[in-house]
XYZ file of C-alpha atoms in Angstrom:
732
model
C -8.239 -4.227 12.903
C -7.036 -7.217 14.566
C -3.772 -7.216 12.397
C -2.644 -3.193 14.172
C -2.508 -4.987 16.969
C 0.604 -5.512 16.876
C 1.472 -1.930 15.579
C 0.195 -0.304 19.624
C 1.762 -2.916 21.584
C 4.981 -1.469 23.258
C 8.044 -3.623 22.244
C 9.219 -3.732 25.550
C 6.301 -4.977 27.806
C 4.341 -6.394 25.417
C 0.993 -4.886 26.508
C -0.275 -1.540 25.056
C 1.459 0.978 24.802
C 0.695 3.348 28.643
C 1.414 7.115 27.756
C 3.998 6.438 24.308
C 7.098 8.917 23.900
C 8.514 9.136 20.981
C 12.560 8.444 20.500
C 14.272 10.727 17.858
C 14.411 6.883 15.531
C 10.479 7.552 15.646
C 10.404 4.284 17.708
C 7.680 4.421 20.374
C 8.087 3.086 24.263
C 6.274 3.191 27.491
C 6.659 6.244 29.692
C 7.346 3.438 32.561
C 9.217 0.561 30.243
C 11.936 3.840 28.923
C 13.148 4.127 32.076
C 12.895 1.185 32.958
C 15.643 0.439 30.699
C 18.011 3.306 31.059
C 21.387 2.326 32.138
C 24.251 4.919 32.896
C 27.177 5.828 31.275
C 30.373 6.346 32.412
C 31.211 10.199 34.386
C 33.287 10.787 30.726
C 30.756 10.168 28.777
C 28.553 12.190 30.400
C 27.219 15.510 28.377
C 28.379 17.731 31.262
C 31.857 16.029 30.103
C 31.605 16.669 27.059
C 30.148 20.638 26.853
C 33.193 21.075 29.126
C 35.394 19.518 26.189
C 33.953 21.858 23.675
C 32.379 18.399 21.751
C 28.976 18.850 22.871
C 27.022 20.676 20.833
C 23.337 18.966 20.559
C 20.326 18.453 22.857
C 21.413 15.188 23.063
C 24.760 12.889 23.425
C 25.247 9.815 21.197
C 27.361 6.452 23.020
C 30.494 6.215 21.113
C 30.151 2.369 22.847
C 33.180 1.391 20.236
C 35.452 4.814 20.426
C 34.391 5.214 16.878
C 33.764 7.610 15.153
C 30.097 8.902 15.106
C 27.317 9.452 12.484
C 24.466 11.567 11.963
C 20.896 10.935 10.418
C 19.554 14.387 8.809
C 20.922 16.541 11.825
C 18.448 14.073 14.395
C 21.444 13.687 16.470
C 21.424 9.771 16.462
C 24.051 7.131 16.858
C 24.633 4.095 16.636
C 26.933 1.247 18.295
C 27.337 -1.943 19.459
C 27.966 -2.618 23.041
C 29.460 -0.351 26.504
C 32.216 -0.003 26.125
C 33.289 0.501 29.634
C 29.852 -1.265 31.585
C 30.142 -5.172 32.254
C 28.441 -6.717 29.440
C 25.134 -8.470 30.099
C 23.174 -10.721 27.973
C 19.940 -9.461 26.191
C 16.712 -9.756 27.237
C 13.647 -10.130 24.820
C 10.201 -8.699 25.053
C 7.032 -10.551 25.065
C 6.907 -9.345 21.378
C 10.262 -10.896 20.294
C 12.403 -7.741 20.603
C 15.784 -7.244 22.191
C 15.824 -5.257 25.409
C 19.302 -3.881 27.164
C 18.337 -4.471 31.029
C 18.931 -1.475 32.827
C 22.961 -0.884 34.929
C 21.440 -0.952 38.560
C 17.232 -1.291 39.690
C 15.046 2.075 39.686
C 15.401 3.715 42.417
C 11.874 3.583 44.701
C 9.479 6.599 44.309
C 6.271 8.479 44.539
C 6.703 10.606 41.486
C 5.162 9.803 37.886
C 8.348 8.379 35.587
C 8.392 11.388 33.654
C 8.584 13.442 37.064
C 10.841 11.065 39.076
C 14.383 11.948 38.743
C 16.628 10.719 36.707
C 20.207 8.856 37.250
C 22.748 10.889 35.965
C 24.057 10.269 32.874
C 21.063 8.335 32.404
C 21.515 5.922 28.265
C 18.320 5.285 26.896
C 18.503 2.349 23.646
C 16.007 2.230 21.219
C 14.808 -2.085 21.834
C 13.955 -2.130 18.215
C 16.514 -0.380 16.054
C 19.923 -0.141 18.949
C 20.239 2.426 18.357
C 21.406 4.678 21.965
C 21.502 8.866 23.269
C 22.767 10.107 26.667
C 19.544 11.889 28.276
C 19.962 15.842 29.079
C 19.228 17.598 31.726
C 15.220 17.383 30.871
C 14.611 12.967 31.262
C 12.624 11.582 29.945
C 10.589 14.964 29.691
C 12.579 15.858 26.525
C 10.605 13.098 24.407
C 7.427 14.168 22.650
C 4.377 12.654 24.243
C 2.675 10.195 21.703
C -0.786 11.583 21.442
C -2.025 10.299 18.266
C -1.027 6.638 19.050
C -3.063 6.642 22.423
C -6.063 8.007 20.696
C -5.862 4.725 18.767
C -5.112 2.699 21.281
C -8.084 4.244 23.237
C -10.720 3.026 20.088
C -9.230 -0.204 19.401
C -9.855 -1.202 23.419
C -13.413 0.530 23.017
C -14.458 -1.426 19.927
C -12.732 -4.286 21.401
C -14.656 -4.395 24.555
C -17.561 -6.096 25.400
C -20.717 -4.548 26.841
C -20.718 -1.681 28.747
C -21.169 -1.822 33.012
C -22.297 -0.532 35.849
C -19.065 1.101 37.851
C -21.723 1.265 40.860
C -22.530 -2.765 41.124
C -20.208 -3.551 44.243
C -19.260 -7.493 43.569
C -20.883 -8.442 39.829
C -20.859 -5.608 37.649
C -24.100 -5.317 35.690
C -24.744 -4.286 32.338
C -25.495 -0.718 31.964
C -28.272 0.501 30.565
C -27.984 4.281 31.204
C -24.746 6.891 31.332
C -25.036 10.623 33.184
C -23.685 13.048 31.269
C -22.497 15.358 33.655
C -21.575 12.387 35.676
C -19.902 11.162 33.830
C -20.854 7.346 35.272
C -22.594 4.532 33.478
C -25.387 2.467 35.921
C -26.986 -0.098 35.802
C -31.284 0.186 37.153
C -31.091 -0.350 40.675
C -28.072 1.261 40.932
C -29.785 4.542 38.793
C -32.385 4.410 41.215
C -30.433 4.434 44.254
C -27.524 6.665 43.387
C -28.963 8.486 40.758
C -33.057 9.773 42.258
C -34.666 11.854 39.254
C -35.065 14.634 41.495
C -33.682 17.944 43.455
C -30.344 18.844 41.374
C -29.941 15.704 39.816
C -33.320 15.962 37.924
C -31.385 18.299 35.483
C -28.363 16.074 34.014
C -28.967 14.079 30.991
C -29.191 10.574 30.661
C -28.035 9.068 27.433
C -27.792 5.123 26.146
C -24.301 4.050 26.666
C -23.598 3.103 23.062
C -23.924 6.870 23.186
C -22.249 7.980 26.230
C -19.683 6.332 25.050
C -19.067 7.662 21.644
C -19.494 10.938 23.214
C -16.744 9.751 25.644
C -14.379 9.383 22.307
C -15.486 12.658 21.390
C -13.841 14.521 24.379
C -11.675 16.817 24.055
C -7.642 15.030 24.383
C -4.763 17.089 26.515
C -2.784 19.293 23.288
C 0.571 18.344 23.436
C 2.699 20.424 24.620
C 6.830 22.269 24.210
C 9.382 19.927 25.320
C 11.394 22.686 25.765
C 8.667 25.452 27.205
C 6.619 22.913 29.199
C 3.725 26.176 29.544
C 3.687 26.215 25.648
C 0.871 24.732 23.437
C 2.515 24.306 19.494
C 2.084 26.658 17.347
C 4.016 26.331 13.786
C 6.220 23.616 12.715
C 10.288 23.352 11.918
C 11.073 22.398 8.264
C 14.657 21.512 8.658
C 14.150 20.260 11.836
C 10.802 18.691 10.879
C 9.309 19.014 14.254
C 6.634 20.745 15.935
C 7.319 23.861 17.878
C 6.307 26.632 19.907
C 6.979 30.407 20.005
C 9.008 30.859 21.867
C 11.634 28.447 20.017
C 11.283 30.218 17.253
C 11.913 33.961 19.179
C 14.868 32.124 21.567
C 15.163 29.376 21.149
C 17.182 26.665 18.950
C 14.367 27.317 15.810
C 15.101 31.323 15.738
C 16.882 30.797 12.669
C 14.881 28.040 10.680
C 12.129 28.099 8.319
C 8.934 27.510 9.394
C 5.265 26.578 8.603
C 2.241 27.003 9.970
C 0.960 23.980 11.506
C -2.214 23.593 10.303
C -1.349 23.969 6.543
C 1.682 21.548 7.369
C -1.143 18.410 9.347
C -3.046 18.612 5.754
C 0.043 18.703 4.110
C 0.990 15.172 5.313
C -2.179 13.776 5.862
C -1.967 14.063 1.953
C 1.062 12.856 1.866
C 0.282 10.014 3.997
C -3.280 9.166 1.715
C -1.569 9.107 -0.980
C 1.220 6.454 -0.054
C -1.517 4.321 1.558
C -3.232 4.342 -2.295
C 0.008 2.911 -3.627
C -0.106 0.338 -0.688
C -3.407 -0.661 -1.121
C -3.267 -1.177 -4.659
C -0.438 -3.742 -3.911
C -2.556 -5.303 -0.938
C -5.381 -5.955 -3.054
C -3.135 -7.763 -5.652
C -2.092 -9.996 -2.910
C -5.354 -10.648 -2.005
C -5.861 -11.827 -5.296
C -2.873 -13.627 -5.342
C -3.803 -15.976 -2.668
C -6.837 -16.797 -4.606
C -4.570 -18.099 -7.562
C -2.863 -19.720 -5.549
C -5.305 -21.515 -3.857
C -6.988 -22.438 -6.895
C -3.043 -23.582 -8.236
C -3.434 -26.130 -5.344
C -6.545 -27.341 -6.508
C -4.999 -27.471 -10.459
C -2.469 -29.499 -9.059
C -4.087 -31.853 -7.334
C -6.568 -32.137 -10.887
C -3.712 -32.643 -13.140
C -2.035 -34.430 -10.474
C -4.903 -37.522 -10.758
C -5.203 -37.045 -14.748
C -1.338 -37.487 -15.451
C -1.357 -40.804 -12.506
C -5.225 -42.419 -14.786
C -3.091 -41.554 -17.810
C 0.591 -43.292 -17.192
C -1.258 -46.257 -15.585
C -3.458 -46.981 -18.383
C -0.254 -46.695 -20.352
C 1.411 -49.537 -18.018
C -1.591 -52.360 -17.681
C -1.263 -52.374 -21.947
C 2.555 -54.102 -21.033
C 1.583 -54.973 -18.032
C 3.675 -58.146 -18.241
C 6.371 -56.411 -18.905
C 5.888 -53.479 -16.515
C 4.563 -54.250 -13.733
C 8.764 -53.497 -11.798
C 8.997 -50.276 -13.719
C 5.428 -49.278 -13.299
C 6.261 -48.306 -9.440
C 8.917 -46.466 -10.015
C 7.312 -44.078 -12.455
C 4.096 -43.250 -9.996
C 6.997 -42.835 -6.752
C 8.224 -39.761 -9.092
C 4.876 -38.908 -10.773
C 4.361 -38.411 -7.021
C 7.190 -36.810 -5.743
C 7.112 -34.554 -8.554
C 3.560 -33.759 -7.365
C 4.785 -33.288 -3.812
C 7.745 -31.029 -4.788
C 4.555 -28.623 -6.738
C 2.875 -28.738 -3.788
C 5.039 -28.045 -1.466
C 6.568 -24.934 -3.362
C 3.067 -23.391 -3.906
C 1.807 -24.080 0.141
C 5.173 -22.195 1.132
C 4.830 -19.606 -1.146
C 0.879 -19.505 0.696
C 2.320 -18.849 3.863
C 4.474 -16.178 2.865
C 2.327 -14.468 1.602
C 0.207 -14.594 3.698
C 2.521 -13.243 6.491
C 2.890 -10.294 4.232
C -0.424 -9.831 3.698
C -1.412 -9.874 7.258
C 1.320 -7.245 8.446
C 0.552 -4.979 5.078
C -3.134 -4.898 6.746
C -2.474 -3.587 10.282
C -0.111 -1.039 9.111
C -2.412 0.413 6.689
C -5.239 -0.191 9.259
C -3.077 1.678 12.068
C -2.587 4.551 9.003
C -5.800 5.305 8.466
C -6.747 5.290 12.241
C -3.848 7.898 12.996
C -5.207 9.736 9.756
C -8.459 9.855 12.191
C -6.943 12.208 14.703
C -7.443 16.283 15.281
C -4.222 16.627 16.913
C -2.089 18.217 14.158
C 0.869 18.112 16.425
C 1.065 14.770 17.826
C -0.534 13.311 13.566
C 3.016 15.373 12.296
C 5.423 13.982 15.176
C 4.727 10.912 13.806
C 3.945 11.323 10.096
C 7.520 10.648 8.888
C 7.809 7.306 10.055
C 4.766 6.755 9.280
C 5.263 7.179 5.768
C 8.481 5.713 4.788
C 7.400 2.827 6.087
C 4.274 3.225 3.835
C 7.052 3.460 1.294
C 9.208 0.049 2.207
C 6.055 -2.069 2.693
C 5.080 -0.898 -1.155
C 8.363 -1.579 -2.504
C 8.492 -4.968 -0.625
C 5.652 -6.372 -2.957
C 7.511 -5.856 -5.892
C 8.394 -7.741 -9.409
C 8.121 -11.330 -8.745
C 6.888 -11.369 -5.391
C 3.523 -12.152 -6.789
C 4.189 -14.633 -9.436
C 4.252 -18.254 -9.111
C 7.244 -20.004 -8.096
C 5.887 -23.032 -9.781
C 3.017 -24.006 -12.258
C 0.734 -26.665 -12.477
C 1.536 -28.177 -15.116
C 2.578 -31.509 -15.348
C 5.954 -31.373 -18.522
C 6.093 -35.666 -18.443
C 5.125 -37.879 -21.246
C 4.848 -41.215 -21.372
C 6.456 -42.781 -24.785
C 5.329 -47.073 -24.997
C 6.123 -47.443 -28.457
C 9.716 -49.033 -28.067
C 9.810 -52.927 -28.160
C 8.961 -55.321 -25.151
C 12.621 -56.300 -25.158
C 13.547 -52.411 -24.339
C 10.922 -52.312 -21.140
C 13.749 -52.398 -18.946
C 14.868 -49.277 -20.677
C 11.428 -47.271 -20.739
C 11.941 -43.778 -19.313
C 9.968 -40.315 -18.918
C 10.395 -38.365 -21.882
C 9.702 -34.780 -21.494
C 8.297 -32.539 -23.439
C 7.664 -35.224 -26.477
C 6.051 -33.955 -29.392
C 5.111 -35.018 -33.204
C 6.388 -31.439 -34.139
C 10.083 -30.521 -33.978
C 10.064 -27.123 -33.360
C 8.828 -25.630 -30.123
C 5.265 -24.150 -29.624
C 4.835 -20.519 -30.387
C 4.961 -18.664 -27.357
C 2.472 -16.706 -25.725
C 2.394 -13.327 -24.410
C 1.414 -12.084 -20.663
C -0.677 -9.010 -21.091
C -1.428 -9.293 -17.743
C 2.718 -8.577 -16.693
C 3.028 -6.519 -19.587
C 4.066 -2.712 -19.150
C 5.354 0.620 -20.026
C 6.816 3.009 -17.733
C 8.665 5.777 -18.503
C 10.731 5.139 -21.985
C 11.113 1.585 -20.988
C 9.141 -1.380 -21.481
C 8.205 -4.962 -20.231
C 7.656 -7.845 -21.579
C 6.834 -11.453 -20.053
C 5.796 -14.362 -22.042
C 5.599 -18.348 -21.732
C 5.084 -22.053 -23.550
C 1.168 -23.007 -23.712
C 0.492 -25.514 -21.312
C 0.571 -28.381 -23.497
C 3.575 -27.428 -25.405
C 5.305 -31.031 -24.917
C 8.016 -29.986 -27.060
C 11.243 -28.359 -25.310
C 12.126 -24.740 -25.985
C 16.453 -23.757 -25.705
C 15.396 -19.555 -25.703
C 12.989 -16.833 -26.816
C 14.174 -14.161 -29.534
C 12.095 -10.806 -28.775
C 11.547 -8.174 -31.369
C 10.501 -4.356 -31.583
C 9.614 -2.284 -34.290
C 11.469 1.581 -35.086
C 7.790 2.810 -33.057
C 7.378 4.591 -36.527
C 5.647 1.523 -37.975
C 8.962 0.631 -39.276
C 11.151 -2.818 -39.713
C 11.691 -5.174 -36.772
C 14.862 -5.907 -34.756
C 16.190 -7.829 -32.430
C 16.075 -6.973 -28.680
C 17.152 -9.922 -26.339
C 17.917 -13.548 -27.153
C 18.348 -15.787 -24.308
C 16.478 -18.233 -22.146
C 14.553 -15.886 -19.695
C 10.590 -15.264 -19.896
C 10.750 -11.786 -19.377
C 12.831 -8.581 -20.526
C 12.906 -5.218 -19.552
C 14.109 -2.393 -23.125
C 15.361 0.254 -22.020
C 16.012 3.859 -23.585
C 12.431 3.452 -25.846
C 11.311 6.728 -27.152
C 8.538 9.036 -25.290
C 5.303 9.551 -26.469
C 5.846 6.156 -29.141
C 3.652 3.671 -30.181
C 6.127 0.222 -30.517
C 4.750 -3.488 -31.293
C 5.893 -5.667 -30.286
C 6.399 -10.183 -30.865
C 8.182 -12.985 -29.772
C 9.112 -16.409 -31.317
C 10.791 -20.068 -29.116
C 13.698 -21.490 -31.352
C 15.769 -24.833 -30.042
C 17.808 -27.338 -31.912
C 15.371 -28.015 -34.696
C 14.325 -25.141 -35.437
C 12.392 -21.938 -34.480
C 8.385 -21.894 -33.699
C 6.594 -19.375 -35.794
C 5.352 -15.690 -34.160
C 3.440 -14.677 -31.340
C 0.506 -12.721 -31.358
C 1.998 -8.575 -31.970
C 1.676 -6.525 -29.108
C 1.537 -2.945 -28.798
C 2.648 -0.776 -26.005
C 2.866 2.874 -25.622
C 5.298 5.279 -23.887
C 5.289 8.112 -21.616
C 3.757 11.122 -23.060
C 7.038 12.904 -21.316
C 6.218 17.029 -20.947
C 4.661 16.945 -24.730
C 1.997 19.743 -25.391
C 0.523 21.207 -28.329
C 1.166 24.955 -27.898
C -1.197 26.594 -30.988
C -3.889 24.711 -29.611
C -4.158 25.624 -26.289
C -6.130 29.174 -25.125
C -4.450 30.677 -22.173
C -6.619 30.662 -20.278
C -6.290 26.497 -20.811
C -2.860 26.947 -19.387
C -4.371 25.231 -16.303
C -5.737 22.848 -17.572
C -3.033 21.651 -20.122
C -0.121 21.659 -17.254
C -2.281 19.147 -14.922
C -2.245 16.705 -18.700
C 1.604 16.514 -19.260
C 3.764 13.503 -18.021
C 6.818 13.784 -16.080
C 10.329 11.717 -16.307
C 11.598 10.250 -13.468
C 14.740 8.988 -13.293
C 18.886 9.242 -11.791
C 22.000 9.004 -12.363
C 23.305 6.176 -14.229
C 26.499 3.811 -12.211
C 26.813 2.196 -15.166
C 27.994 4.590 -17.410
C 29.765 7.216 -15.053
C 33.246 7.430 -14.452
C 35.160 5.763 -12.368
C 35.811 8.004 -10.301
C 31.858 9.378 -9.137
C 30.482 8.725 -5.913
C 26.852 7.768 -5.305
C 24.747 7.991 -2.976
C 20.688 8.591 -2.052
C 19.639 5.831 -4.245
C 21.982 7.307 -7.160
C 20.116 10.841 -7.031
C 23.248 12.345 -4.523
C 27.053 12.581 -6.591
C 30.535 13.859 -5.849
C 33.718 13.169 -7.128
C 36.768 11.470 -4.769
C 39.412 13.550 -7.498
C 40.422 16.922 -7.928
C 39.445 17.075 -12.068
C 36.577 16.775 -13.530
C 33.903 14.134 -13.785
C 31.270 13.515 -16.061
C 27.839 11.656 -15.511
C 25.233 10.503 -17.091
C 21.400 10.316 -16.018
C 19.329 6.659 -16.985
C 16.642 8.233 -19.126
C 17.171 9.111 -22.618
C 15.130 11.662 -24.574
C 14.367 12.147 -27.865
C 11.169 13.759 -27.910
C 8.583 16.049 -25.805
C 9.214 18.607 -23.298
C 12.123 17.956 -19.888
C 13.197 19.748 -17.194
C 15.016 18.344 -14.346
C 16.704 20.324 -10.967
C 20.015 20.292 -9.780
C 20.712 21.415 -6.024
C 24.130 22.167 -4.376
C 24.845 20.385 -1.748
C 28.331 21.340 -0.807
C 30.377 24.235 -2.690
C 33.881 25.085 -1.750
C 36.726 26.376 -3.335
C 34.719 28.260 -6.676
C 34.858 24.974 -8.493
C 33.343 25.212 -12.073
C 30.452 22.197 -12.563
C 28.924 21.736 -15.704
C 24.929 20.899 -16.111
C 23.527 19.844 -19.574
C 22.925 17.660 -21.709
C 25.357 14.641 -23.457
C 25.164 11.993 -26.614
C 25.739 8.248 -24.654
C 29.482 8.218 -25.943
C 30.623 11.406 -24.102
C 33.828 11.667 -22.943
C 33.725 10.836 -19.174
C 37.391 12.250 -17.659
C 37.088 15.872 -19.002
C 34.109 18.821 -18.625
C 31.506 18.672 -19.416
C 31.577 20.767 -23.628
C 34.883 19.938 -24.231
C 33.795 17.705 -27.287
C 31.393 17.433 -29.728
C 28.983 15.247 -27.274
C 27.789 17.530 -24.525
C 26.181 20.735 -24.533
C 26.424 22.637 -21.166
C 26.710 25.042 -19.349
C 29.225 25.960 -16.092
C 28.914 28.079 -13.855
C 31.087 29.056 -10.979
C 30.324 31.719 -7.705
C 30.067 35.284 -10.226
C 29.300 33.552 -13.634
C 28.362 31.313 -16.191
C 29.109 30.483 -19.977
C 27.831 28.207 -22.204
C 30.050 25.559 -23.812
C 29.845 22.473 -27.242
C 32.807 21.455 -28.774
C 35.117 23.352 -26.316
C 33.797 26.438 -27.835
C 32.643 29.341 -25.002
C 29.872 31.714 -25.558
C 27.497 33.909 -24.050
C 29.243 35.276 -20.779
C 26.236 36.244 -18.127
C 26.524 37.452 -14.888
C 25.438 35.332 -11.633
C 27.107 32.495 -10.202
C 26.220 29.634 -7.746
C 27.095 28.862 -4.177
C 25.969 25.710 -2.080
C 22.557 26.113 -2.177
C 21.948 26.444 -5.426
C 19.080 25.417 -7.423
C 20.181 24.919 -11.647
C 17.341 24.413 -13.935
C 17.402 22.475 -16.826
C 15.147 22.545 -19.561
C 15.694 20.765 -22.689
C 12.666 21.468 -25.133
C 13.125 19.042 -28.005
C 9.512 19.924 -29.654
C 11.272 24.014 -30.216
C 14.404 21.534 -30.640
C 16.196 24.456 -27.611
C 17.950 23.713 -24.168
C 17.485 27.050 -22.031
C 19.131 27.068 -18.292
C 17.934 27.982 -14.948
C 19.810 29.447 -11.364
C 17.441 29.605 -8.864
C 14.025 29.636 -10.650
C 15.359 32.799 -12.997
C 16.481 31.866 -16.538
C 20.326 32.486 -16.518
C 21.173 34.089 -19.706
C 19.558 33.271 -23.394
C 18.419 30.158 -25.270
C 21.558 28.033 -24.633
C 20.928 26.222 -27.313
C 18.894 25.573 -31.020
C 18.361 22.674 -33.096
C 19.333 19.801 -30.969
C 18.122 16.549 -32.080
C 18.540 13.266 -31.321
C 18.725 11.601 -27.836
C 20.153 13.348 -24.971
C 21.104 11.949 -21.439
C 20.886 14.621 -18.341
C 24.506 14.811 -17.699
C 27.106 16.946 -14.983
C 30.660 16.964 -14.347
C 32.344 18.187 -11.485
C 34.926 17.472 -8.969
C 35.088 16.636 -5.301
C 35.027 20.121 -4.059
C 31.346 19.747 -5.344
C 27.994 17.627 -4.314
C 24.521 17.811 -5.763
C 21.342 15.508 -5.980
C 19.060 15.236 -8.840
C 15.292 16.494 -8.332
C 13.749 14.934 -11.487
C 9.505 14.038 -12.154
C 9.461 18.466 -12.891
C 6.385 19.850 -14.343
C 7.706 22.269 -16.576
C 8.417 25.675 -15.323
C 4.924 28.316 -15.231
C 6.128 30.563 -17.090
C 7.988 28.704 -19.895
C 4.226 27.147 -20.378
C 2.890 30.180 -21.000
C 5.538 31.442 -23.639
C 5.002 28.159 -25.524
C 0.472 27.969 -25.297
C 0.374 32.052 -26.258
C 3.022 31.931 -29.045
């Protein structure tokens, strides 16, 4: 648990958190440290003056230090800034953790109250020392921030696990080791102090004495304070606001700002977020395990490089000794080159070991912290930090992406000494790289541990044999058609890794690779068999109705986003290419990254913005569909276009099946492409819109949308087939 210690220390004081509070950016501060870094803002920037001018609408107002427009992150009302416009510039200090801290503008006034109860100077502003974002406090001051009870519990357990033997609490000078603890008095005693201060007679005879270790556990299991509402301090949290992502009390629902928001049961959301954090940790745990194995591999490489270096030097010395009279001057130069290559390889590998070790330590610390958080039984406190922890876990997992766990250096010394020239040519003697008797490269080797498939993509990796002495100028990767047909070239180049997209779902491909140089090509490698994702396939005639739930659990789903590479230039992307809008009043088309030719696939699109009743269109299209007209205007697209009242199906500019029922902001459009039945069906808000839109769908189709600047939509993928459609297919 030592790696977790940095997660438990305040970025300001560098010590373990004391009474931590949670800032809106999800970072934590000691309550006393938060008060110490408060600064005052100009009167014109105060919440009162902003409300008077009609610009303040939220609980916290934000500092616009360079008079630039502020931005909001998920309606949290949080702003980014660069420095105070009216305050004199003050150099930033650094906390013991190395985090920049903005010093207070004036020393805090002396007070006998606790940091939470002491009055906060008017127009106070607090700056997060980790992300450097700032906000102006309202009338509640620091009491407006929720307390992180979960973090307090984790710190208590960590400190208890690190503590030495328990000491007597009544020894006057050097405390002796405690031998018992009284559960009623909640005091640890050594034997002399127990006999003197806690005799076994009178009322004390009924007290229960337990061993110190058991007493420590009973202390740890004692109930903690229940988190209370920051707006209504006498009320405990009872529900969870889905929109604001925070626990609330019943008064917030009846008369507060959450009265019109969607709320859910606190216990249910607590279990859901614990489950999400546990699932995220599973992926991160796999990355940590791979990193540990990778470190072992790197350390083995150091030894192998050492051994190869010794072997290579011995061979070189033997060759030079045969020509000792003529090679003495050249021998030193050649050895120097070998040693230089040796040091270079070691330096690269050791640098990678150091880098990977640091990253692994950070990952392990985060994992241990998250595991301790999961042990907490305080739903309210847990939900206050769960979203931020889930994001951190996913971000840390992404940092262990492809290439991070790949050695940057090989262990082989690809040099060979040619001692065949005549003695009079010794002065021209030099290393000849990768010399061999064969004029063509050796057969490449597929690296099975790095070859994989994802959805309808396949990644293949290969390398030259370790003892190969002939250089390869490039490689040719070939795949068949997924049905056992002829091989075709899919990649020609110098790289030793290639990802092939756009394959058929639920298909088996054969792959092979060969090397080439100026002389010719090598033999093919061994053939590798790859299986793409099953998509959402099911066999309706073989599954009885009673087995529907089991069948649905077995279905695979496809994850994809919109494709910026094939979209019209007026399309604007955000949210990792899952959200799109347009800069033009004309309709523009954008496609999904993944194409489908087999199986059953379902995705949804939510309408984030809908102004002036436009006609967005949703459906599927070929890759070469027209991008500057409404989807369905040509014969390359099959779509449903819809306004606020009704919808139509359109293909090749033919409009059919007008259906009542339109869309508005917040509506959800579902698209179901069943390539087993060769049909395309549409849904609006979980209800089927009209009959089956199109039949006889064959070939390769890409998800597609057309829209103009009055519409913004977000794509949701990886969804199972709707229940009623699975039921209908299974009993058909």
